[in-house]
Short mmCIF file of C-alpha atoms in Angstrom, two decimals:
data_model
loop_
_atom_site.label_atom_id
_atom_site.label_comp_id
_atom_site.label_asym_id
_atom_site.label_seq_id
_atom_site.Cartn_x
_atom_site.Cartn_y
_atom_site.Cartn_z
CA MET A 1 -14.72 -91.05 -13.35
CA ARG A 2 -12.59 -88.97 -11.00
CA ILE A 3 -13.34 -91.34 -8.12
CA LEU A 4 -12.24 -94.38 -10.22
CA SER A 5 -9.06 -92.57 -11.22
CA SER A 6 -8.30 -91.75 -7.60
CA ILE A 7 -8.91 -95.36 -6.60
CA GLY A 8 -6.57 -96.55 -9.38
CA TYR A 9 -3.79 -94.19 -8.34
CA GLY A 10 -4.23 -95.21 -4.69
CA PHE A 11 -4.05 -98.88 -5.57
CA MET A 12 -0.96 -98.30 -7.69
CA ALA A 13 0.75 -96.40 -4.87
CA LEU A 14 -0.21 -99.22 -2.43
CA VAL A 15 1.27 -101.85 -4.76
CA LEU A 16 4.51 -99.92 -5.24
CA ALA A 17 4.90 -99.30 -1.53
CA GLY A 18 4.12 -102.97 -0.77
CA GLY A 19 6.80 -104.08 -3.28
CA TRP A 20 9.39 -101.80 -1.72
CA ALA A 21 8.49 -103.08 1.81
CA PHE A 22 8.70 -106.68 0.63
CA MET A 23 12.14 -106.22 -0.93
CA TYR A 24 13.41 -104.37 2.14
CA TRP A 25 12.14 -107.23 4.39
CA GLN A 26 13.80 -109.84 2.18
CA SER A 27 17.07 -107.94 2.12
CA SER A 28 17.30 -108.08 5.94
CA ALA A 29 15.77 -111.56 6.38
CA VAL A 30 19.03 -113.36 7.41
CA ASP A 31 18.67 -114.60 10.99
CA LEU A 32 22.22 -114.30 12.32
CA ALA A 33 21.14 -115.11 15.87
CA ALA A 34 19.58 -118.40 14.76
CA VAL A 35 22.75 -119.37 12.85
CA GLU A 36 25.01 -118.60 15.82
CA ALA A 37 22.74 -120.44 18.24
CA SER A 38 22.65 -123.47 15.91
CA ARG A 39 26.44 -123.55 15.74
CA ASN A 40 26.74 -123.41 19.52
CA ALA A 41 24.23 -126.26 19.86
CA LEU A 42 26.23 -128.33 17.35
CA ALA A 43 29.38 -127.70 19.36
CA GLU A 44 27.67 -128.90 22.54
CA LEU A 45 26.43 -132.02 20.77
CA ARG A 46 29.99 -132.71 19.62
CA ALA A 47 31.16 -132.40 23.23
CA ILE A 48 28.39 -134.78 24.35
CA ASP A 49 29.38 -137.26 21.62
CA ALA A 50 33.01 -137.07 22.63
CA GLY A 51 32.06 -137.59 26.24
CA TRP A 52 30.11 -140.69 25.35
CA ASN A 53 33.20 -142.09 23.50
CA GLN A 54 35.45 -141.30 26.49
CA ARG A 55 33.04 -143.07 28.85
CA LEU A 56 32.96 -146.08 26.56
CA VAL A 57 36.76 -146.30 26.63
CA ASN A 58 36.91 -145.81 30.36
CA ALA A 59 34.27 -148.46 30.89
CA ARG A 60 36.23 -150.91 28.67
CA LEU A 61 39.61 -150.23 30.29
CA HIS A 62 38.55 -149.80 33.87
CA ALA A 63 35.35 -151.86 33.95
CA GLY A 64 33.27 -148.92 35.05
CA ALA A 65 29.74 -148.01 34.18
CA ALA A 66 29.23 -146.03 30.95
CA GLN A 67 26.49 -143.40 31.44
CA SER A 68 24.85 -142.05 28.28
CA GLY A 69 23.69 -138.62 29.59
CA SER A 70 20.64 -138.72 27.28
CA SER A 71 18.71 -136.05 29.21
CA ARG A 72 21.37 -133.43 28.50
CA TYR A 73 21.56 -134.49 24.83
CA ARG A 74 17.80 -134.11 24.39
CA ALA A 75 17.79 -130.63 25.90
CA VAL A 76 20.62 -129.43 23.63
CA TYR A 77 18.99 -131.09 20.60
CA GLY A 78 15.69 -129.31 21.35
CA GLN A 79 17.49 -125.95 21.32
CA LEU A 80 19.24 -126.86 18.06
CA GLU A 81 15.98 -127.89 16.42
CA VAL A 82 14.20 -124.65 17.40
CA LYS A 83 17.00 -122.40 16.17
CA ALA A 84 17.94 -124.34 13.00
CA LEU A 85 14.34 -124.59 11.72
CA ARG A 86 14.09 -120.80 11.89
CA LEU A 87 16.43 -120.62 8.91
CA GLY A 88 13.57 -121.96 6.74
CA ASP A 89 15.59 -124.55 4.78
CA ALA A 90 13.89 -127.89 4.14
CA ARG A 91 17.27 -129.68 3.99
CA ILE A 92 17.98 -128.76 7.59
CA GLY A 93 14.79 -130.48 8.72
CA SER A 94 15.80 -133.75 6.99
CA GLU A 95 19.33 -133.63 8.49
CA LEU A 96 17.88 -132.98 11.97
CA VAL A 97 15.79 -136.15 11.69
CA GLN A 98 18.86 -138.23 10.73
CA LEU A 99 20.96 -136.65 13.53
CA LYS A 100 18.31 -137.42 16.17
CA ARG A 101 18.06 -140.98 14.99
CA ALA A 102 21.86 -141.43 15.17
CA PHE A 103 22.10 -139.91 18.67
CA ASP A 104 19.12 -141.97 19.92
CA ASP A 105 20.78 -145.15 18.58
CA LYS A 106 24.16 -144.33 20.17
CA ALA A 107 22.56 -143.41 23.52
CA ASP A 108 20.79 -146.79 23.50
CA GLN A 109 23.98 -148.64 22.57
CA VAL A 110 25.93 -146.92 25.37
CA LEU A 111 23.33 -148.07 27.86
CA ARG A 112 23.32 -151.60 26.39
CA TYR A 113 27.14 -151.71 26.57
CA ALA A 114 27.00 -150.73 30.25
CA ALA A 115 24.47 -153.48 30.90
CA ALA A 116 26.55 -156.13 29.05
CA ARG A 117 29.71 -155.14 30.91
CA ALA A 118 27.87 -155.43 34.21
CA GLU A 119 26.53 -158.91 33.36
CA ALA A 120 30.05 -160.04 32.25
CA ARG A 121 31.52 -158.85 35.56
CA GLY A 122 28.80 -160.80 37.37
CA ALA A 123 29.59 -164.00 35.42
CA THR A 124 33.35 -163.60 36.13
CA GLU A 125 32.69 -163.16 39.82
CA ALA A 126 30.49 -166.27 39.72
CA ALA A 127 33.34 -168.24 38.05
CA ASP A 128 31.17 -168.88 34.96
CA ALA A 129 33.95 -168.62 32.38
CA ASP A 130 31.87 -169.58 29.36
CA ARG A 131 29.07 -167.12 30.05
CA ALA A 132 31.61 -164.46 30.92
CA ALA A 133 33.40 -164.96 27.60
CA LEU A 134 30.07 -164.85 25.67
CA LEU A 135 28.96 -161.71 27.43
CA GLY A 136 32.44 -160.14 26.84
CA THR A 137 32.11 -160.86 23.11
CA LEU A 138 28.64 -159.33 23.04
CA ALA A 139 29.87 -156.24 24.95
CA ASP A 140 32.75 -155.82 22.45
CA ALA A 141 30.28 -156.03 19.52
CA ILE A 142 28.06 -153.34 21.23
CA PHE A 143 31.15 -151.22 21.89
CA ASP A 144 32.12 -151.35 18.19
CA GLN A 145 28.62 -150.34 17.15
CA ALA A 146 28.54 -147.46 19.64
CA TRP A 147 32.05 -146.35 18.76
CA LEU A 148 31.30 -146.42 15.05
CA ALA A 149 27.84 -144.74 15.36
CA PRO A 150 27.41 -142.01 12.64
CA THR A 151 26.84 -139.17 15.11
CA GLY A 152 30.00 -137.32 14.13
CA PRO A 153 29.32 -137.50 10.32
CA ARG A 154 25.71 -136.41 10.93
CA LEU A 155 26.93 -133.45 12.98
CA ASP A 156 29.37 -132.51 10.18
CA THR A 157 26.65 -132.88 7.50
CA LEU A 158 24.17 -130.75 9.52
CA ALA A 159 26.83 -128.14 10.14
CA ARG A 160 27.64 -127.91 6.38
CA THR A 161 23.93 -127.77 5.55
CA ILE A 162 23.45 -124.89 8.01
CA ASP A 163 26.49 -123.07 6.55
CA ARG A 164 25.18 -123.57 3.00
CA SER A 165 21.77 -122.31 3.99
CA PHE A 166 23.35 -119.29 5.66
CA ASP A 167 25.43 -118.62 2.56
CA ASP A 168 22.40 -119.00 0.33
CA ALA A 169 20.44 -116.60 2.55
CA LEU A 170 23.28 -114.09 2.41
CA VAL A 171 23.41 -114.34 -1.38
CA GLN A 172 19.62 -113.94 -1.63
CA ALA A 173 19.63 -110.99 0.74
CA GLU A 174 22.43 -109.33 -1.29
CA LEU A 175 20.37 -109.82 -4.43
CA TYR A 176 17.34 -108.25 -2.76
CA ARG A 177 19.53 -105.34 -1.67
CA ILE A 178 20.65 -104.73 -5.17
CA GLY A 179 17.06 -105.07 -6.38
CA LEU A 180 15.93 -102.67 -3.60
CA LEU A 181 18.48 -100.13 -4.76
CA TYR A 182 17.22 -100.23 -8.39
CA TYR A 183 13.60 -100.33 -7.22
CA SER A 184 14.15 -97.26 -5.02
CA GLY A 185 15.63 -95.47 -8.05
CA PHE A 186 12.56 -96.42 -10.06
CA LEU A 187 10.24 -95.09 -7.39
CA LEU A 188 12.18 -91.82 -7.25
CA ALA A 189 11.79 -91.52 -11.03
CA VAL A 190 8.06 -92.20 -10.72
CA LEU A 191 7.72 -89.58 -8.01
CA ALA A 192 9.64 -87.10 -10.16
CA PHE A 193 7.34 -87.83 -13.10
CA LEU A 194 4.24 -87.39 -10.96
CA ALA A 195 5.54 -84.09 -9.61
CA TRP A 196 6.24 -82.88 -13.16
CA ASN A 197 2.79 -84.07 -14.27
CA LEU A 198 1.11 -82.25 -11.39
CA ASP A 199 2.96 -79.11 -12.22
CA GLN A 200 1.86 -79.37 -15.82
CA ARG A 201 -1.76 -79.87 -14.79
CA ARG A 202 -1.51 -76.90 -12.42
CA ARG A 203 -0.26 -74.73 -15.30
CA GLN A 204 -3.10 -76.01 -17.52
CA ILE A 205 -5.64 -75.27 -14.80
CA ASP A 206 -4.25 -71.75 -14.38
CA ARG A 207 -4.62 -71.15 -18.13
CA ILE A 208 -8.18 -72.48 -18.09
CA ASN A 209 -9.06 -70.32 -15.11
CA ALA A 210 -7.67 -67.27 -16.86
CA GLN A 211 -9.82 -68.06 -19.91
CA LEU A 212 -12.88 -68.59 -17.67
CA ARG A 213 -12.34 -65.27 -15.90
CA GLU A 214 -12.12 -63.53 -19.31
CA ALA A 215 -15.30 -65.26 -20.52
CA ASN A 216 -17.05 -64.50 -17.23
CA GLU A 217 -16.39 -60.81 -17.54
CA THR A 218 -18.18 -60.71 -20.92
CA LEU A 219 -21.02 -62.92 -19.72
CA GLU A 220 -21.85 -61.00 -16.54
CA ALA A 221 -23.61 -58.20 -18.39
CA ARG A 222 -25.80 -60.63 -20.36
CA VAL A 223 -26.54 -62.68 -17.27
CA LYS A 224 -27.65 -59.58 -15.39
CA ASP A 225 -30.05 -58.68 -18.21
CA ARG A 226 -31.53 -62.21 -18.30
CA THR A 227 -31.66 -62.34 -14.53
CA ARG A 228 -33.60 -59.06 -14.38
CA GLU A 229 -36.11 -60.44 -16.85
CA LEU A 230 -36.58 -63.70 -14.91
CA SER A 231 -36.70 -62.20 -11.42
CA ASP A 232 -40.35 -61.02 -11.65
CA ALA A 233 -41.56 -64.29 -13.16
CA LEU A 234 -39.66 -66.29 -10.51
CA ALA A 235 -41.01 -64.21 -7.69
CA LYS A 236 -44.62 -64.72 -8.87
CA LEU A 237 -43.99 -68.46 -9.35
CA LYS A 238 -42.56 -68.81 -5.84
CA GLU A 239 -45.50 -66.86 -4.36
CA SER A 240 -47.97 -69.16 -6.13
CA GLU A 241 -46.08 -72.24 -5.04
CA ALA A 242 -45.92 -71.11 -1.48
CA MET A 243 -49.66 -70.44 -1.44
CA LEU A 244 -50.41 -73.92 -2.81
CA ILE A 245 -48.11 -75.66 -0.33
CA GLN A 246 -49.53 -73.61 2.53
CA SER A 247 -53.03 -74.62 1.47
CA GLU A 248 -52.09 -78.30 1.51
CA LYS A 249 -50.40 -77.88 4.92
CA MET A 250 -53.49 -76.16 6.34
CA ALA A 251 -55.76 -78.94 5.07
CA SER A 252 -53.58 -81.61 6.79
CA LEU A 253 -53.40 -79.47 9.93
CA GLY A 254 -57.17 -79.21 10.06
CA GLN A 255 -57.45 -83.02 9.99
CA MET A 256 -54.86 -83.38 12.74
CA VAL A 257 -56.47 -80.77 15.01
CA ALA A 258 -59.89 -82.44 14.76
CA GLY A 259 -58.47 -85.84 15.64
CA ILE A 260 -56.27 -84.60 18.47
CA ALA A 261 -59.20 -82.59 20.02
CA HIS A 262 -61.25 -85.78 20.28
CA GLU A 263 -58.32 -87.87 21.59
CA VAL A 264 -57.48 -85.26 24.28
CA ASN A 265 -61.04 -84.46 25.41
CA THR A 266 -61.88 -87.98 26.49
CA PRO A 267 -59.06 -88.50 29.03
CA LEU A 268 -59.23 -84.84 30.00
CA ALA A 269 -62.83 -85.30 31.15
CA TYR A 270 -62.06 -87.95 33.75
CA VAL A 271 -58.87 -86.14 34.82
CA LYS A 272 -61.03 -83.14 35.59
CA ALA A 273 -63.63 -85.24 37.42
CA SER A 274 -60.94 -86.94 39.52
CA LEU A 275 -59.37 -83.63 40.47
CA GLU A 276 -62.75 -82.15 41.37
CA ALA A 277 -63.44 -85.07 43.69
CA VAL A 278 -60.02 -84.72 45.30
CA ARG A 279 -60.56 -80.91 45.67
CA ARG A 280 -63.80 -81.45 47.59
CA SER A 281 -62.02 -83.79 50.03
CA VAL A 282 -59.07 -81.51 50.73
CA PRO A 283 -60.89 -78.99 53.06
CA GLN A 284 -62.30 -81.84 55.17
CA ALA A 285 -58.85 -83.41 55.41
CA GLY A 286 -57.39 -80.05 56.47
CA ARG A 287 -60.05 -79.60 59.11
CA LEU A 288 -59.43 -83.11 60.39
CA ALA A 289 -55.67 -82.38 60.68
CA ALA A 290 -56.36 -79.15 62.62
CA GLU A 291 -58.77 -80.79 65.07
CA THR A 292 -56.34 -83.73 65.51
CA GLU A 293 -53.55 -81.28 66.46
CA ARG A 294 -55.83 -79.68 69.10
CA LEU A 295 -56.63 -83.17 70.48
CA LEU A 296 -52.91 -84.00 70.69
CA ALA A 297 -52.24 -80.67 72.41
CA LEU A 298 -54.89 -81.43 75.05
CA LEU A 299 -53.48 -84.92 75.56
CA SER A 300 -49.97 -83.63 76.11
CA ALA A 301 -51.01 -80.77 78.46
CA ASP A 302 -50.76 -81.31 82.21
CA GLY A 303 -54.08 -81.20 84.05
CA ALA A 304 -56.22 -81.13 80.96
CA ASP A 305 -59.99 -80.71 81.45
CA GLU A 306 -61.66 -84.11 81.01
CA ALA A 307 -64.79 -82.59 79.56
CA ALA A 308 -62.83 -80.58 77.00
CA LEU A 309 -60.73 -83.62 76.09
CA ALA A 310 -63.87 -85.75 75.62
CA ALA A 311 -65.49 -83.08 73.50
CA GLN A 312 -62.38 -82.68 71.33
CA PHE A 313 -62.11 -86.44 70.93
CA ALA A 314 -65.78 -86.64 69.85
CA GLN A 315 -65.17 -83.81 67.37
CA VAL A 316 -62.18 -85.60 65.77
CA ARG A 317 -64.09 -88.89 65.68
CA ALA A 318 -67.04 -87.22 63.96
CA LEU A 319 -64.73 -85.70 61.34
CA VAL A 320 -63.08 -89.05 60.67
CA GLU A 321 -66.48 -90.76 60.24
CA GLU A 322 -67.66 -87.94 57.99
CA LEU A 323 -64.50 -88.00 55.78
CA GLY A 324 -64.30 -91.82 55.63
CA GLY A 325 -67.95 -92.40 55.03
CA LYS A 326 -69.36 -93.09 51.57
CA THR A 327 -71.57 -90.03 50.95
CA ALA A 328 -72.76 -88.63 47.64
CA ALA A 329 -71.34 -85.16 48.31
CA ARG A 330 -67.77 -86.16 49.08
CA ALA A 331 -65.37 -88.79 47.89
CA PRO A 332 -64.39 -91.15 50.68
CA LEU A 333 -60.86 -90.98 51.94
CA GLN A 334 -60.01 -94.48 50.82
CA ASP A 335 -60.94 -93.53 47.22
CA LEU A 336 -58.46 -90.62 47.01
CA GLU A 337 -55.64 -92.83 45.87
CA ARG A 338 -57.81 -94.36 43.14
CA LEU A 339 -58.86 -90.84 42.01
CA VAL A 340 -55.25 -89.71 41.82
CA GLN A 341 -54.27 -92.81 39.86
CA ASP A 342 -57.16 -92.16 37.42
CA GLY A 343 -56.01 -88.59 36.95
CA LEU A 344 -52.40 -89.71 36.33
CA PHE A 345 -53.64 -92.30 33.86
CA GLY A 346 -55.58 -89.63 31.95
CA ILE A 347 -52.57 -87.36 31.89
CA GLY A 348 -50.51 -90.28 30.56
CA GLN A 349 -53.10 -90.77 27.75
CA ILE A 350 -52.87 -87.09 26.87
CA SER A 351 -49.05 -87.27 26.87
CA GLU A 352 -49.21 -90.28 24.52
CA VAL A 353 -51.45 -88.40 22.11
CA ILE A 354 -49.14 -85.37 22.14
CA ALA A 355 -46.05 -87.62 21.61
CA ASN A 356 -47.91 -89.34 18.72
CA LEU A 357 -48.64 -85.90 17.19
CA LYS A 358 -45.00 -84.93 17.59
CA ASN A 359 -43.77 -88.14 15.90
CA PHE A 360 -46.29 -87.74 13.12
CA SER A 361 -45.58 -84.07 12.27
CA ARG A 362 -41.87 -83.73 13.08
CA LEU A 363 -39.83 -81.69 10.61
CA ASP A 364 -36.75 -83.91 10.29
CA ARG A 365 -38.19 -85.60 7.20
CA SER A 366 -34.81 -86.83 6.02
CA ASN A 367 -34.38 -88.87 9.21
CA VAL A 368 -34.34 -92.52 8.09
CA GLY A 369 -34.61 -95.55 10.39
CA ASP A 370 -36.32 -98.89 11.03
CA TYR A 371 -40.03 -98.33 11.23
CA ASP A 372 -43.11 -100.34 12.17
CA LEU A 373 -45.71 -99.73 9.47
CA HIS A 374 -48.51 -100.98 11.71
CA GLU A 375 -47.62 -98.35 14.30
CA GLY A 376 -47.62 -95.66 11.58
CA ILE A 377 -51.05 -96.81 10.32
CA GLU A 378 -52.49 -96.67 13.88
CA SER A 379 -50.99 -93.23 14.35
CA SER A 380 -52.55 -91.98 11.10
CA ILE A 381 -55.93 -93.44 12.09
CA ARG A 382 -55.83 -91.59 15.41
CA ILE A 383 -54.85 -88.37 13.73
CA GLY A 384 -57.67 -88.63 11.15
CA TYR A 385 -60.28 -89.81 13.67
CA ALA A 386 -62.57 -86.84 12.93
CA GLN A 387 -63.06 -87.96 9.33
CA LEU A 388 -63.01 -91.74 9.99
CA GLN A 389 -65.32 -92.00 12.99
CA LYS A 390 -68.49 -92.39 10.92
CA ARG A 391 -66.97 -95.13 8.69
CA VAL A 392 -66.41 -98.79 9.29
CA LEU A 393 -62.67 -99.23 9.51
CA ARG A 394 -61.29 -102.71 9.01
CA ARG A 395 -57.73 -103.67 9.82
CA GLU A 396 -56.28 -106.75 8.08
CA PHE A 397 -52.66 -106.71 9.20
CA GLY A 398 -50.24 -109.36 7.97
CA ASN A 399 -46.88 -110.38 9.27
CA ILE A 400 -44.44 -107.84 7.89
CA PRO A 401 -40.95 -106.76 9.07
CA HIS A 402 -39.82 -103.26 10.00
CA ILE A 403 -38.73 -101.22 6.96
CA SER A 404 -36.09 -98.58 6.47
CA CYS A 405 -37.81 -95.30 5.60
CA SER A 406 -38.57 -91.73 6.67
CA PRO A 407 -41.45 -92.26 9.14
CA SER A 408 -42.99 -88.82 8.86
CA GLN A 409 -43.15 -89.04 5.09
CA ILE A 410 -44.75 -92.48 5.09
CA ASN A 411 -47.25 -91.25 7.80
CA GLN A 412 -48.15 -88.37 5.46
CA VAL A 413 -48.83 -90.81 2.61
CA ILE A 414 -51.06 -93.10 4.76
CA LEU A 415 -53.03 -90.15 6.24
CA ASN A 416 -53.61 -88.70 2.77
CA LEU A 417 -54.91 -92.04 1.47
CA LEU A 418 -57.19 -92.52 4.52
CA SER A 419 -58.49 -88.95 4.12
CA ASN A 420 -59.24 -89.48 0.40
CA ALA A 421 -61.04 -92.80 1.28
CA ALA A 422 -63.13 -91.07 3.94
CA GLN A 423 -64.09 -88.26 1.48
CA ALA A 424 -65.02 -90.84 -1.19
CA THR A 425 -67.49 -92.70 1.11
CA ARG A 426 -70.73 -91.65 2.79
CA ASP A 427 -71.36 -91.32 6.49
CA GLY A 428 -72.91 -94.42 8.02
CA ASP A 429 -72.36 -96.96 5.26
CA GLY A 430 -68.79 -96.21 4.24
CA THR A 431 -66.27 -98.97 4.71
CA ILE A 432 -62.47 -98.49 4.62
CA THR A 433 -60.12 -101.51 4.67
CA VAL A 434 -56.44 -101.20 5.55
CA ARG A 435 -54.53 -104.35 4.59
CA THR A 436 -50.78 -105.12 4.96
CA GLY A 437 -48.72 -108.02 3.71
CA MET A 438 -45.60 -109.03 1.79
CA ARG A 439 -45.60 -108.34 -1.93
CA ASP A 440 -42.45 -110.47 -2.33
CA ALA A 441 -39.40 -111.31 -0.24
CA ALA A 442 -37.96 -107.77 -0.47
CA HIS A 443 -41.17 -105.64 -0.57
CA VAL A 444 -44.08 -104.91 1.72
CA ALA A 445 -47.50 -103.67 0.59
CA VAL A 446 -50.05 -101.45 2.31
CA GLU A 447 -53.52 -101.36 0.75
CA VAL A 448 -56.18 -98.71 1.50
CA ALA A 449 -59.51 -99.72 -0.10
CA ASP A 450 -62.96 -98.11 0.08
CA ASN A 451 -66.43 -98.78 -1.21
CA GLY A 452 -66.96 -95.22 -2.48
CA HIS A 453 -67.98 -93.95 -5.89
CA GLY A 454 -64.63 -94.68 -7.56
CA ILE A 455 -63.05 -92.81 -10.51
CA PRO A 456 -63.79 -93.27 -14.24
CA ALA A 457 -61.17 -95.07 -16.35
CA ASP A 458 -60.45 -91.99 -18.51
CA VAL A 459 -59.63 -89.89 -15.43
CA LEU A 460 -57.58 -92.52 -13.55
CA PRO A 461 -54.25 -91.91 -15.42
CA LYS A 462 -54.29 -88.23 -14.37
CA ILE A 463 -54.79 -88.53 -10.63
CA PHE A 464 -51.04 -88.32 -9.86
CA ASP A 465 -50.59 -85.15 -12.00
CA PRO A 466 -49.91 -82.00 -9.96
CA PHE A 467 -52.94 -79.73 -9.47
CA PHE A 468 -55.34 -82.31 -10.87
CA THR A 469 -58.34 -82.93 -8.62
CA THR A 470 -61.83 -84.34 -8.91
CA LYS A 471 -63.09 -82.44 -5.87
CA ALA A 472 -65.19 -79.37 -5.93
CA VAL A 473 -63.50 -75.96 -6.23
CA GLY A 474 -62.06 -74.85 -2.89
CA LYS A 475 -61.97 -78.41 -1.46
CA GLY A 476 -58.66 -79.64 -2.84
CA THR A 477 -55.39 -78.39 -4.31
CA GLY A 478 -54.62 -81.44 -6.42
CA LEU A 479 -51.23 -81.83 -4.72
CA GLY A 480 -52.00 -84.60 -2.22
CA LEU A 481 -51.70 -87.68 -4.42
CA SER A 482 -48.88 -86.08 -6.43
CA ILE A 483 -46.89 -85.54 -3.26
CA CYS A 484 -47.67 -89.10 -2.08
CA HIS A 485 -46.53 -90.51 -5.43
CA LYS A 486 -43.26 -88.56 -5.21
CA ILE A 487 -42.57 -89.65 -1.64
CA VAL A 488 -43.12 -93.37 -2.48
CA GLU A 489 -40.85 -93.08 -5.55
CA ASN A 490 -38.12 -91.41 -3.48
CA HIS A 491 -38.25 -94.49 -1.16
CA GLY A 492 -37.64 -96.81 -4.11
CA GLY A 493 -41.28 -98.02 -4.18
CA ARG A 494 -44.41 -97.47 -6.24
CA LEU A 495 -47.99 -96.31 -5.66
CA GLU A 496 -50.56 -98.45 -7.48
CA VAL A 497 -54.29 -97.63 -7.94
CA GLU A 498 -57.28 -99.64 -9.02
CA SER A 499 -60.77 -98.23 -9.43
CA LYS A 500 -64.24 -99.54 -10.31
CA PRO A 501 -66.79 -96.73 -10.78
CA GLY A 502 -69.54 -97.22 -8.24
CA ALA A 503 -67.59 -99.98 -6.36
CA GLY A 504 -64.72 -98.04 -4.87
CA MET A 505 -60.97 -97.58 -5.15
CA ARG A 506 -57.87 -99.34 -3.87
CA PHE A 507 -54.45 -97.72 -3.43
CA THR A 508 -51.50 -99.95 -2.83
CA VAL A 509 -48.19 -98.61 -1.46
CA VAL A 510 -45.35 -101.01 -2.31
CA LEU A 511 -42.17 -100.24 -0.36
CA PRO A 512 -38.80 -102.05 -0.21
CA VAL A 513 -37.72 -103.40 3.19
CA LYS A 514 -34.29 -101.87 2.56
CA PRO A 515 -34.38 -99.04 0.00
CA PRO A 516 -31.51 -98.92 -2.52
CA VAL A 517 -30.70 -95.32 -1.52
CA ALA A 518 -31.67 -93.09 1.38
CA PRO A 519 -35.10 -91.46 0.82
CA ALA A 520 -34.88 -87.84 -0.22
CA ALA A 521 -35.93 -85.12 2.16
#
């Protein structure tokens, strides 16, 4: 409830601050630079329009060419369009379109007038009076159209529109400034109320704390008496609990040690054999090196005795043949590399077993991550090899994704189920089946089934109760399945069991691919 209240206050503060920022932004949203630039561009366009009129008059009076200067007009109009549209008034956009159309028409008419005047001059020079008169009439008509083009009124209309938009923006900004003033006063009032409310709450908390201190002083004596009575019982309970947990740990440790001893002894045997073979070859190699040094010394000496040199050469050659030969007593020199590689491979196997033991029994049980269940099953099988080696173990692995879980806890569950299956079957004809698959789209299932004696139907509901066991006295604490059931529940899953007396049992661990919450330690 406190979290929801904090979220509500935070959201309210965010809304109030956002409203103040919006009003402040609107109160200063008048773009004075855009207005000034638009007015300057309009003045330039007026000058261009006046220049076009002057050129038309000069061309009519003096028979000169009237240039339109459309390139300069388009550049100035582009600047006007960019600046004026920044004012954000839709009316300005419409007026810009009309202004451009008027200027384009006038620029075209100026060019047409220049062309008509040129043709009329050509007809006059060619003494074609009729054609010259016709072209003169056409040129006068074009002159009238260009002179009366609505560029000036369009410029005036756009200027008035920009001024009105600017005035409207100033009025709106002033309204927002007034609103911002009142809004700021409202926020100050809210802050003052919150400060007063916090002070009242602080005073209330101080009063409650004073009452709690007074009540605590009277309760301390009674709590001490009750604590003294419960201390002995709690100490005995903790001692019993520690002994039970230690017993369960020692049982699991015994299973691990037996499996690890077998896994380590096999590679250790051929590591030892490889090193023994290498050790037998080392003295011969040392002797060969010493005799070779003597031979090199004789070869480098001046005036060496030929007989001594030949004898030393024969000695070195005999050692080489002896060390390189394939005899039963010594490993040949060319096999040393293979022996060393075999030894390194065995050491790697031992390292892998130790790493597997470390991963299986690590203490960081709250560490959660993506985990391959098949890898965990294989690890548990290797750890429990001592109990499983005389049973037929079938693996029926399906296609399942990695799941998010605490690997060491899930390993503990699988090892416990495998150990129970091994204890429920007989040596030689016991069969244990480990099967994996998808229960549904969001859950995976791991089944551990055996062909043992099973459990009667009246006993089956009790197997997950703490301290309940069907084993003989001294062979079980009754905590294994209870701990497994708790671990699976903490992962958001469930542990199912089916049993047929005389036909075996089947435990099914159903786990979510992504648990709703992190598994408890």
